[in-house]
Short mmCIF file of C-alpha atoms and ligand atoms in Angstrom, two decimals:
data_model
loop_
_atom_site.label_atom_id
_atom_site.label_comp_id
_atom_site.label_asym_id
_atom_site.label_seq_id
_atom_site.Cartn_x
_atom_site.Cartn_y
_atom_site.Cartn_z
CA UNK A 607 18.42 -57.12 25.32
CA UNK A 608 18.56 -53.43 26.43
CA UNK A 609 22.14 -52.82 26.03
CA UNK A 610 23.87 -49.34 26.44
CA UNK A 611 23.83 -48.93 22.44
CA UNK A 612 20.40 -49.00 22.47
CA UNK A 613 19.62 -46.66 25.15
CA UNK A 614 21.57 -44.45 23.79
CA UNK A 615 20.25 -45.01 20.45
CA UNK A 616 16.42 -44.63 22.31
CA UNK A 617 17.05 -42.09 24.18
CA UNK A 618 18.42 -39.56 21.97
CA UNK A 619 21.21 -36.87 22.64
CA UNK A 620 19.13 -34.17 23.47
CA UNK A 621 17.07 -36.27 25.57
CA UNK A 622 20.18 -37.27 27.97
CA UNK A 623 21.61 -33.74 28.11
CA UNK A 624 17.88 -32.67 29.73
CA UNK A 625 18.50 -35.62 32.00
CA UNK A 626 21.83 -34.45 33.73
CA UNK A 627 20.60 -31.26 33.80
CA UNK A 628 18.77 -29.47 36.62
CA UNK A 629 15.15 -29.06 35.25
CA UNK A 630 14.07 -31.87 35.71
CA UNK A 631 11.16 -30.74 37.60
CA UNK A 632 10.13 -28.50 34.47
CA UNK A 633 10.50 -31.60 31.62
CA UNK A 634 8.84 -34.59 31.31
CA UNK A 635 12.35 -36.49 30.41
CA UNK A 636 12.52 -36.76 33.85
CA UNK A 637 10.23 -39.84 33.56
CA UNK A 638 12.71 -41.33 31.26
CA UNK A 639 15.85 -41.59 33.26
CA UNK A 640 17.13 -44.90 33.62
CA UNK A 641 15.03 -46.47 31.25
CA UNK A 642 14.39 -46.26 27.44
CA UNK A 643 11.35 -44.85 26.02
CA UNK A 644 8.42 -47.70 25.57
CA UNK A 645 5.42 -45.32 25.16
CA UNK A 646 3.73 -44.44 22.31
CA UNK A 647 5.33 -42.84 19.57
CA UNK A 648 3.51 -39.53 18.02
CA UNK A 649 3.68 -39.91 14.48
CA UNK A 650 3.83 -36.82 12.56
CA UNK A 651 3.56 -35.53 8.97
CA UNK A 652 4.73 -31.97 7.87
CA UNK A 653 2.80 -29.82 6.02
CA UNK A 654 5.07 -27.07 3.99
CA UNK A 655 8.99 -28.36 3.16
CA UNK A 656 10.54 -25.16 3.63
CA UNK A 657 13.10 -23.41 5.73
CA UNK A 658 12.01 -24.43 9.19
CA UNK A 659 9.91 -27.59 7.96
CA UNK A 660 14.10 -28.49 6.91
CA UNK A 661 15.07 -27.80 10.50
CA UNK A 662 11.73 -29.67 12.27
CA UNK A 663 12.78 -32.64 10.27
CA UNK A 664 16.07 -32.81 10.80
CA UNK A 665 15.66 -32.06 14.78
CA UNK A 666 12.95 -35.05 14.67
CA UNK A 667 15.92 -37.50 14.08
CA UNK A 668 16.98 -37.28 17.37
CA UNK A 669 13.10 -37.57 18.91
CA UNK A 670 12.59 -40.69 20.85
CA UNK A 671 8.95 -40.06 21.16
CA UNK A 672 8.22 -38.37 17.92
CA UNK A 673 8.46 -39.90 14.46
CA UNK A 674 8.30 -38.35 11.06
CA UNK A 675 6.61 -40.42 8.66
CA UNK A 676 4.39 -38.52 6.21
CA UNK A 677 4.53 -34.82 4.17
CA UNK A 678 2.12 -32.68 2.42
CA UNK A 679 3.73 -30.49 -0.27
CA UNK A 680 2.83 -29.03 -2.78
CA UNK A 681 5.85 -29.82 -4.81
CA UNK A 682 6.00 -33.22 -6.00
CA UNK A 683 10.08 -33.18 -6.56
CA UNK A 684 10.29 -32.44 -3.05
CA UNK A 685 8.11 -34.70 -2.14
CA UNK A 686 10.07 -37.16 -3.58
CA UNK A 687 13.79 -35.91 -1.86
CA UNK A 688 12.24 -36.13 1.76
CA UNK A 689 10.80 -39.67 1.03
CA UNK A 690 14.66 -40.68 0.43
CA UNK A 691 16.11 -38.60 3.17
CA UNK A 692 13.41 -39.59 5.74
CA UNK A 693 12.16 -43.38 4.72
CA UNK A 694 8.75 -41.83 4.24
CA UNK A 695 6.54 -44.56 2.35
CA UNK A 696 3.93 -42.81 -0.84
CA UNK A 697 0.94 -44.30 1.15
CA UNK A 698 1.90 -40.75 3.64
CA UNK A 699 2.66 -38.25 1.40
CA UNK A 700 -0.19 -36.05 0.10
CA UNK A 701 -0.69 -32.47 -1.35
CA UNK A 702 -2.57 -29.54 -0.58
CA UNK A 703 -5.76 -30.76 -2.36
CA UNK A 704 -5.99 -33.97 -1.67
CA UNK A 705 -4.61 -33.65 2.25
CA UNK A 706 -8.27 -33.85 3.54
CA UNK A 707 -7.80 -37.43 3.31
CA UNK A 708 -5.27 -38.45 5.99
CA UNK A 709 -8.69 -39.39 7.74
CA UNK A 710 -8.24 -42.47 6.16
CA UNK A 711 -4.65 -43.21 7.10
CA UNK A 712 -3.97 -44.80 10.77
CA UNK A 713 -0.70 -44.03 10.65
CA UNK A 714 -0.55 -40.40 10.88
CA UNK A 715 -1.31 -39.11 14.57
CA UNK A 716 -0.39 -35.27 14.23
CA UNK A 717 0.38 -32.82 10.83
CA UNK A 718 2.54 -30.06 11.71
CA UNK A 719 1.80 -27.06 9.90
CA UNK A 720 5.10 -25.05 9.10
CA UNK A 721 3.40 -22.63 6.10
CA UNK A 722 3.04 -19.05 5.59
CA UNK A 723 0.87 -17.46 7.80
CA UNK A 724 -1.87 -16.93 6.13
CA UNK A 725 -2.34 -20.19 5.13
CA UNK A 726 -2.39 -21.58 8.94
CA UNK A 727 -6.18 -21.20 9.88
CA UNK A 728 -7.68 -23.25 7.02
CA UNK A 729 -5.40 -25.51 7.29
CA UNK A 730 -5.34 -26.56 10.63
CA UNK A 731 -9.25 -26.09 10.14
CA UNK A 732 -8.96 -29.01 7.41
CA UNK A 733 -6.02 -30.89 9.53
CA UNK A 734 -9.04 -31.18 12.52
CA UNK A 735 -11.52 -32.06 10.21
CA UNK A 736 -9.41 -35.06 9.15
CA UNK A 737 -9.16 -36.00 13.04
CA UNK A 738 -5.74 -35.59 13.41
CA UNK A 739 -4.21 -33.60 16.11
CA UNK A 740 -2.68 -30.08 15.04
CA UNK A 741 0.70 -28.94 15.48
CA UNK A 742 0.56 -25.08 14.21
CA UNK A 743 3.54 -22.79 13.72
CA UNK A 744 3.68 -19.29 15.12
CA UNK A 745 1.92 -17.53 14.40
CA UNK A 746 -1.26 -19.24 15.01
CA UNK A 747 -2.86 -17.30 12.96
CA UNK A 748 -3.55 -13.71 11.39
CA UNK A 749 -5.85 -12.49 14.25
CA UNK A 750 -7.49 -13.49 17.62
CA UNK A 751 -10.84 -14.16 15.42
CA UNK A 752 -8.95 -16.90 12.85
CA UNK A 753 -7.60 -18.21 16.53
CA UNK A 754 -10.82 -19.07 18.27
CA UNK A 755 -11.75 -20.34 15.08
CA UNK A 756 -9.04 -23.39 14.82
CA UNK A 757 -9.71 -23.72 19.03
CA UNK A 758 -12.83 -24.66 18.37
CA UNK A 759 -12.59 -26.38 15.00
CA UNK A 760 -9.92 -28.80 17.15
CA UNK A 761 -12.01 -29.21 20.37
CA UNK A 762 -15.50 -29.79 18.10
CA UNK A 763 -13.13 -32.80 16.12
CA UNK A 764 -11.66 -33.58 19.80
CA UNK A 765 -7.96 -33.47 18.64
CA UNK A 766 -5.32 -31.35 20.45
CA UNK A 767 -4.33 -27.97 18.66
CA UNK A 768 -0.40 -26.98 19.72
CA UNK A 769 1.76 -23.93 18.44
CA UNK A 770 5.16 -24.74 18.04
CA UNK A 771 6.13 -22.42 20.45
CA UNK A 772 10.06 -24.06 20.76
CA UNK A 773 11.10 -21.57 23.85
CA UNK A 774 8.78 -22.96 26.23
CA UNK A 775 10.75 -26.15 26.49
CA UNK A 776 14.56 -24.30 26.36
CA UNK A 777 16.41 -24.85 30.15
CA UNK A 778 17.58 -21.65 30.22
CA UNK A 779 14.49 -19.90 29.68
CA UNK A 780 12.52 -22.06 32.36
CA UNK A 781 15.43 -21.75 34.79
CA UNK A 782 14.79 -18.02 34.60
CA UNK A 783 10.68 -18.97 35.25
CA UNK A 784 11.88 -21.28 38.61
CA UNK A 785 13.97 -18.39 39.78
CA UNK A 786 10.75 -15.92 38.94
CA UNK A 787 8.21 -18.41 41.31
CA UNK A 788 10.54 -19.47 44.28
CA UNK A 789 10.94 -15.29 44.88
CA UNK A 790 14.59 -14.94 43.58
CA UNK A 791 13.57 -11.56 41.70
CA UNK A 792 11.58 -10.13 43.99
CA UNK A 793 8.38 -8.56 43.16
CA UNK A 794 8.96 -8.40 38.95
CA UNK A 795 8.94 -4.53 37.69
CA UNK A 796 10.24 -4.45 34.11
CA UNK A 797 10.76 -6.52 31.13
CA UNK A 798 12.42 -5.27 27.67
CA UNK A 799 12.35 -7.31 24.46
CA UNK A 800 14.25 -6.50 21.07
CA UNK A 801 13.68 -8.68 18.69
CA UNK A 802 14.62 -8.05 15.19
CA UNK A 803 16.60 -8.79 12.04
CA UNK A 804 16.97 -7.14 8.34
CA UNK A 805 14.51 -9.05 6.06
CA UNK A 806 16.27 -9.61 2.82
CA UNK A 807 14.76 -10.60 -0.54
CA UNK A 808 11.64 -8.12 -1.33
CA UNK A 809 9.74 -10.38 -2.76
CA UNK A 810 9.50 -13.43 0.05
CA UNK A 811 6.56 -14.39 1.51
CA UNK A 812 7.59 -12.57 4.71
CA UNK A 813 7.08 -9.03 3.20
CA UNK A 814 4.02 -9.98 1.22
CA UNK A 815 0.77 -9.07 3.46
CA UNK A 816 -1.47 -11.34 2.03
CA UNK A 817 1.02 -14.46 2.94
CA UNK A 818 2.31 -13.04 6.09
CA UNK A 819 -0.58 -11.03 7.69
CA UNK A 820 1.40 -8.13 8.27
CA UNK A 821 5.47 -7.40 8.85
CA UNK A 822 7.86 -8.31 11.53
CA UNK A 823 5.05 -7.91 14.26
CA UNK A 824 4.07 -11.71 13.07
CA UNK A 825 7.44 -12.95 12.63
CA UNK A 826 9.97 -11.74 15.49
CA UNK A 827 7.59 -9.13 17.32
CA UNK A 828 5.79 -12.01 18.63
CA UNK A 829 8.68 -13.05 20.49
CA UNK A 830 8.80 -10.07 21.99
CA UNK A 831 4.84 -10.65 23.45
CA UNK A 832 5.02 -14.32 23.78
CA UNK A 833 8.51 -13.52 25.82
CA UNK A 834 6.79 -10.68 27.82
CA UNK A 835 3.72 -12.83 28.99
CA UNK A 836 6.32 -16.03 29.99
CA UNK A 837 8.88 -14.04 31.80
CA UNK A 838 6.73 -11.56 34.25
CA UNK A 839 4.30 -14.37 34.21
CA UNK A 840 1.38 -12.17 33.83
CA UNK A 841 -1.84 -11.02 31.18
CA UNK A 842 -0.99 -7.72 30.19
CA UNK A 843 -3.96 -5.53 30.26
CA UNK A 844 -3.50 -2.80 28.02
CA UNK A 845 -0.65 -1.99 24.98
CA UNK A 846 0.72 1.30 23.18
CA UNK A 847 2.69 1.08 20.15
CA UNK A 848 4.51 3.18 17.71
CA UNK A 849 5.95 2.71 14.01
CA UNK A 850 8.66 3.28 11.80
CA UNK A 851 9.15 2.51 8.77
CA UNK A 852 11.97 4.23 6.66
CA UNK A 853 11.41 1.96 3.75
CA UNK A 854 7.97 2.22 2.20
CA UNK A 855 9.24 0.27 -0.76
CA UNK A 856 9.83 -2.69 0.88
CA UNK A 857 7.58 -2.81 3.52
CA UNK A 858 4.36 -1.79 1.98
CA UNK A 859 0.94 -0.92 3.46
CA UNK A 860 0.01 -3.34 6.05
CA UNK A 861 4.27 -4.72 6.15
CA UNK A 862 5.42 -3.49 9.89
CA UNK A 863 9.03 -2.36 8.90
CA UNK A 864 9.62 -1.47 13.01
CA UNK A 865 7.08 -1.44 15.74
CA UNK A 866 7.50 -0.19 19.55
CA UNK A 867 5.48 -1.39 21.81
CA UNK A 868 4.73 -1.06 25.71
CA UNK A 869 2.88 -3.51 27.69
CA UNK A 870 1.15 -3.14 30.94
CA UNK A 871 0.52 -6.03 33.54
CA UNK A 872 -2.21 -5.79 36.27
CA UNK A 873 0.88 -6.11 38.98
CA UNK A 874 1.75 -2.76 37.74
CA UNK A 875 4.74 -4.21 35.63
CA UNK A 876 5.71 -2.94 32.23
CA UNK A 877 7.22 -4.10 29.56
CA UNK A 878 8.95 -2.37 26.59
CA UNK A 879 9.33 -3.75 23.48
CA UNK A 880 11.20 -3.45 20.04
CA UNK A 881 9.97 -5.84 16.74
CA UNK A 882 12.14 -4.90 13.88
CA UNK A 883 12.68 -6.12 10.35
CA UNK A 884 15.25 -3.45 9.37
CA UNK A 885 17.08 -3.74 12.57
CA UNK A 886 20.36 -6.40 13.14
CA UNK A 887 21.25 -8.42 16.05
CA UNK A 888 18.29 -7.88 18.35
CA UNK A 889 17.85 -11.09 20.35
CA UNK A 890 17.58 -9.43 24.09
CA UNK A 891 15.79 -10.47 26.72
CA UNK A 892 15.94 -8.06 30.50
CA UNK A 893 14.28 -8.91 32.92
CA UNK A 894 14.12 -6.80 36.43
CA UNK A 895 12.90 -7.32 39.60
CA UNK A 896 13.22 -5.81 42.77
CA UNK A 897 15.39 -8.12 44.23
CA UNK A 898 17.34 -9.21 40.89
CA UNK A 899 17.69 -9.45 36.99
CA UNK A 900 17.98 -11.56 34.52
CA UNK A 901 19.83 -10.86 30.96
CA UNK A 902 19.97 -13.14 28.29
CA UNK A 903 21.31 -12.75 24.70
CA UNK A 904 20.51 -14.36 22.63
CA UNK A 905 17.28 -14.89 24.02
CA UNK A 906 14.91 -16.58 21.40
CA UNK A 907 17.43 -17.88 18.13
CA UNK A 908 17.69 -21.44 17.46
CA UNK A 909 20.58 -21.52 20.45
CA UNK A 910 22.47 -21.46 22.44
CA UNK A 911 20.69 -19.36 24.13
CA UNK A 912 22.97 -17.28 26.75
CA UNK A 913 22.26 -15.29 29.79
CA UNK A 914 22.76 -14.48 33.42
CA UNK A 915 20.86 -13.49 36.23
CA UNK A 916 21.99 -11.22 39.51
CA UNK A 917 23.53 -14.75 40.83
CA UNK A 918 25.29 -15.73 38.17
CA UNK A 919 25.32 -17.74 34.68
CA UNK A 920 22.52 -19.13 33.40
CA UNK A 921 24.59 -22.93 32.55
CA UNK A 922 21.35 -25.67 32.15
CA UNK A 923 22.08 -27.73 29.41
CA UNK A 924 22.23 -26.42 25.79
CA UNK A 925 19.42 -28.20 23.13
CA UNK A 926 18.25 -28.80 20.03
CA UNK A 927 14.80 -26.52 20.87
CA UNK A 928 12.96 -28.52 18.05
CA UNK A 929 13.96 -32.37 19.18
CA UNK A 930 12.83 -31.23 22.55
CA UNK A 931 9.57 -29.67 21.80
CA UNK A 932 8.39 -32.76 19.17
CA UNK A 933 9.09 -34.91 22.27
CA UNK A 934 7.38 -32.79 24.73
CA UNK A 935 4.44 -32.32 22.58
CA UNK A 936 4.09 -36.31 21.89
CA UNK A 937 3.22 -36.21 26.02
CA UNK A 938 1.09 -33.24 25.78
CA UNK A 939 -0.64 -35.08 23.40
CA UNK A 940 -0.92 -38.46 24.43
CA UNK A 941 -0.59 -38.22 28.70
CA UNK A 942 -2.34 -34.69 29.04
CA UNK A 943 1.78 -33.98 30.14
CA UNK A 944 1.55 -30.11 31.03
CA UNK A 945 4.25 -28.48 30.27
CA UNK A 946 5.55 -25.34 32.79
CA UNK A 947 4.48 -22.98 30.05
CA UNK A 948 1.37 -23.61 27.77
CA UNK A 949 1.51 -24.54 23.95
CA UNK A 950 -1.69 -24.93 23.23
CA UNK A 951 -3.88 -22.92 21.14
CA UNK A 952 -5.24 -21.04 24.05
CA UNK A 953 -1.81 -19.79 24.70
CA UNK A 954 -1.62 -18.62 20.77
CA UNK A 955 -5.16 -16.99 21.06
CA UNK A 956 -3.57 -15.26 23.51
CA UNK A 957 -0.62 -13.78 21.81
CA UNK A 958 -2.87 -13.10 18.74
CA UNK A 959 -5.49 -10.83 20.49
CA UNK A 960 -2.15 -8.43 21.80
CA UNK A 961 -1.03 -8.59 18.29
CA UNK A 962 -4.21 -7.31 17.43
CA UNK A 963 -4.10 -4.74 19.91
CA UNK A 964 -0.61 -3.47 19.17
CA UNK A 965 -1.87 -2.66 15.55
CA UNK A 966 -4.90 -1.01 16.47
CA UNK A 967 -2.33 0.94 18.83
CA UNK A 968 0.35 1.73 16.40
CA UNK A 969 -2.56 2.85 13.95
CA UNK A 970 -4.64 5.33 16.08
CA UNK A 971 -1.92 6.11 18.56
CA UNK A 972 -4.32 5.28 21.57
CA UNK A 973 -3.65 3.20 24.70
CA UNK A 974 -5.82 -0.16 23.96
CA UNK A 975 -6.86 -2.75 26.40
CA UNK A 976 -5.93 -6.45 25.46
CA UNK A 977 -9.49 -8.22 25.01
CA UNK A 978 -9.55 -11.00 27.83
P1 NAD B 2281 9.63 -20.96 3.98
O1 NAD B 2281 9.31 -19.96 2.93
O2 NAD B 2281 11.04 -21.41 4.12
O3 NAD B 2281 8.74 -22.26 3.78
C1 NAD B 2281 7.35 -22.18 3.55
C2 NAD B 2281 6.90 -23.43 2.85
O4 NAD B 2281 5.49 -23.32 2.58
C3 NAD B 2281 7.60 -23.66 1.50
O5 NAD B 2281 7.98 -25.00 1.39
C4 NAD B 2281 6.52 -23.31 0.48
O6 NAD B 2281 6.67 -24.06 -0.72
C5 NAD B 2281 5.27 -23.71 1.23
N1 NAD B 2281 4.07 -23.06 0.74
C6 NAD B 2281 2.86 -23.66 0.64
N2 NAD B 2281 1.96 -22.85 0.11
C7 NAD B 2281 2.59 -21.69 -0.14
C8 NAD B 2281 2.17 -20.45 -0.69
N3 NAD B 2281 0.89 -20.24 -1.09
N4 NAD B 2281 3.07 -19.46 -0.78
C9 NAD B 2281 4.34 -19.63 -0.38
N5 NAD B 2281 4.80 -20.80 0.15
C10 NAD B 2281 3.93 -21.81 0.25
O7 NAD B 2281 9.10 -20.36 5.35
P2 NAD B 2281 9.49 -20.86 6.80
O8 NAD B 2281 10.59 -20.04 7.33
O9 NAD B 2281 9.64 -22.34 6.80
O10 NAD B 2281 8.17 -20.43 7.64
C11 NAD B 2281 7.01 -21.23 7.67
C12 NAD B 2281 6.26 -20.99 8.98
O11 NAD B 2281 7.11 -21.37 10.06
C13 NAD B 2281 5.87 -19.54 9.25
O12 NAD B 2281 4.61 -19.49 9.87
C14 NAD B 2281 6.93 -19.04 10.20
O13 NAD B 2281 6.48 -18.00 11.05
C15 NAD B 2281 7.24 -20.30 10.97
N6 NAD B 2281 8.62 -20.31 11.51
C16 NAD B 2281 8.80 -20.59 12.81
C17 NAD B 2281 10.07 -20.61 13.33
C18 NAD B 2281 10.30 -20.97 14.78
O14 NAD B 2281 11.41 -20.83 15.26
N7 NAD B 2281 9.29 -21.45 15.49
C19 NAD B 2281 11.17 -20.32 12.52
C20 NAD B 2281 10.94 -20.04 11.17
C21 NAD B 2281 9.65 -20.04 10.67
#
C-alpha cells in the first residue's frame, strides 16, 4: 500500500531535505521520518492574490500537512485563474464583503491574510469572528494598539492568530540560535542588520501611507527588529533612530525612505540597524559574541540563505521557507507544536510596539524605552 512513490509523493521535497538535515531537534518533521504524514491536514484559504499570496500558493504544493482549498479576492477573474490552477471548488471562494461567512463552511480551517498592511487588523478581526484560525502576514499590523486588538479578538473567538514570520523555520537561521544556547558565541555583544532594497513604482501600495502604515520600517526594517530579537535572543529595552530621506517625492510624509536604528538589550548588548527603501543589496545579518560570530548574507530573502560562523559554513539544508512554515504552522495549530522561535501574535505585538518606538525615536530624536 505505502510504496516509495507515495512517500515521496506525502512527504514532500522540502519535507525530506529537513529530514537528512541536522535540525531535527528544532522542526517538527522530525516526527515524520520513516513514515508518511496521517495527521490532520490544515486547510487554508488566502485572502489577497498578489505577489506573495502567488508564492504562498505555489510553496503550499509541496505541503504535506497544509492544503490550499479556498480564496478571498476581490477580483473575480482571478478568482477564477486560481480555481483552475489550484482545484479550488466555488463553494470556497468568497470576496471581501461577503468573507464573514466562511463560518458556515467546514472546510476551511485557517485564512491566511497576505494584504496590504493596513488592511490586516480588520481583517483578521473579521477572519476570528468567523472562527477560523488566523494566519497574518508581517506586519501584523500598523501599531502595537491594532496588535493587542487581533490577540484578543483571536483568543475571545478561541482560534490561533500566527504571523507568517517564514525565518523562524529556515535551518540556517536556527542553526545559528543552537550555536547561540549551547555557549558557542560566548556571552552575545553585538548584532547589525541592513535590510533594504530600492522601491520602484511610486504609486504601489508600498509607498502609499494609508495602505502601508508607513515606509520601509514596515516592509524590510522589520527584519531588521524581528532579526535582532531572534539572534541575541533578548527584549530590547530601549531604541534610538535616525532618518533620511533624499527623496521627498517619493516617499512622502509618514513614507520612511531610510531609517537607522540602535537597539539596546538588558544583557548590555546592542544592536545596530539599517531599514532602507532607496538602498540595494542589503540582506546582512552579524552577529558577535565574545567567543565567536556569525555572518550571513543573504540573511532574510526568499533563499538560499548563506552564512558562516567563527567555525565554519553554515551548510543545513536549503528550503522552500513558505512550504516549511504552512507545515509547521498546521502543528502549531493543531498539536500546540512550539516551534524554537514564536509565530504567534504575541511575537508580532512584540515587533510592533519597537516599531512604534523607533518612530517616536526617529521623530523627536530621543532615546525611547520599548513598552513591555
Ligand atoms: P501585492 O500588492 O503583490 O498583493 C496585495 C494583494 O492585496 C493584491 O492581490 C491586491 O489586489 C489585494 N488587495 C486587496 N485590497 C487591496 C487594496 N485596498 N489595495 C491594494 N491591494 C489590495 O503585495 P504583496 O507583496 O503580496 O504583500 C502583501 C502582504 O504580504 C504585505 O503585508 C507584505 O508585507 C507581505 N509580504 C510578506 C513577505 C514575506 O516574505 N513574509 C513578502 C512579501 C510580502
Amino acid at each position: 500500500m505505502n510504496t516509495r512513490r507515495d512517500f515521496l509523493r506525502k512527504m514532500g521535497a522540502s519535507a525530506l531535505m529537513l529530514q537528512l538535515g541536522s535540525i531535527t531537534s528544532f522542526s517538527s518533521a522530525a516526527n515524520q521520518i520513516g513514515k508518511p504524514y496521517e495527521g490532520r491536514v490544515l486547510r487554508v484559504a488566502i485572502m489577497g492574490l498578489g505577489g506573495y499570496g502567488t508564492r504562498v500558493a505555489e510553496a503550499m504544493k509541496a505541503c504535506t500537512k497544509a492544503k490550499l482549498v479556498g480564496v478571498i479576492s476581490g477580483t473575480p477573474s482571478k478568482i477564477k485563474a486560481w480555481q483552475a490552477r489550484y482545484n479550488i471548488p466555488e463553494k470556497n471562494c468568497y470576496n471581501y464583503d461577503n468573507f464573514d461567512l466562511v463560518k458556515n463552511n467546514p472546510d476551511i480551517d485557517a485564512i491566511y491574510v497576505i494584504t496590504p498592511n493596513a488592511l490586516h487588523h480588520n481583517q483578521v478581526i473579521r477572519v476570528a469572528k468567523a472562527g477560523k484560525h488566523a494566519i497574518c502576514e508581517k506586519p501584523m499590523a500598523l501599531n502595537a494598539r491594532e496588535g493587542q486588538e487581533m490577540i484578543d479578538a483571536c483568543k475571545n473567538a478561541n482560534v490561533k492568530l500566527l504571523v507568517g514570520y517564514r525565518m523562524h523555520f529556515e535551518p540556517r537561521t536556527l542553526e545559528v540560535l543552537r550555536m547561540r544556547n549551547v555557549g558557542d558565541f560566548g556571552k552575545v555583544m553585538f548584532f547589525q542588520a541592513q535590510c533594504g532594497f530600492k522601491a520602484g513604482d511610486p504609486s504601489q501600495w508600498r509607498l502609499n501611507k494609508a495602505l502601508a502604515g508607513g515606509g520601509s520600517m514596515m516592509d524590510i526594517g522589520i527584519y531588521a527588529i524581528n532579526g535582532a530579537r531572534y539572534m541575541v535572543g533578548e527584549e530590547p529595552v530601549w531604541v534610538t533612530a535616525q532618518e533620511t530621506k533624499t527623496d521627498p517625492l517619493k516617499f512622502k510624509d509618514g513614507v520612511d525612505e531610510t531609517i537607522q536604528f540602535q537597539l539596546g538589550f538588558p544583557s548590555g548588548a546592542i544592536a545596530s540597524c539599517l531599514s532602507s527603501y532607496n538602498i540595494s543589496h542589503l540582506d546582512r545579518f552579524y552577529l558577535s559574541g565574545e567567543k565567536g560570530f556569525a555572518e550571513m548574507q543573504p540573511s532574510t530573502g526568499y533563499g538560499p540563505i548563506r552564512g558562516r560562523t567563527h567555525k565554519g559554513e553554515l551548510n543545513q539544508p536549503i528550503t522552500t521557507h513558505q512550504t516549511v512554515q504552512m507545515d509547521e504552522m498546521a502543528t502549531i495549530i493543531f498539536d500546540d507544536h512550539r516551534p524554537a522561535i514564536p509565530v504567534n501574535g504575541e511575537e508580532g505585538l512584540k515587533d510592533l510596539k519597537i516599531i512604534d518606538a523607533i518612530y517616536q525615536a526617529a521623530e523627536t530624536g530621543l532615546k525611547v524605552k520599548v513598552k513591555g
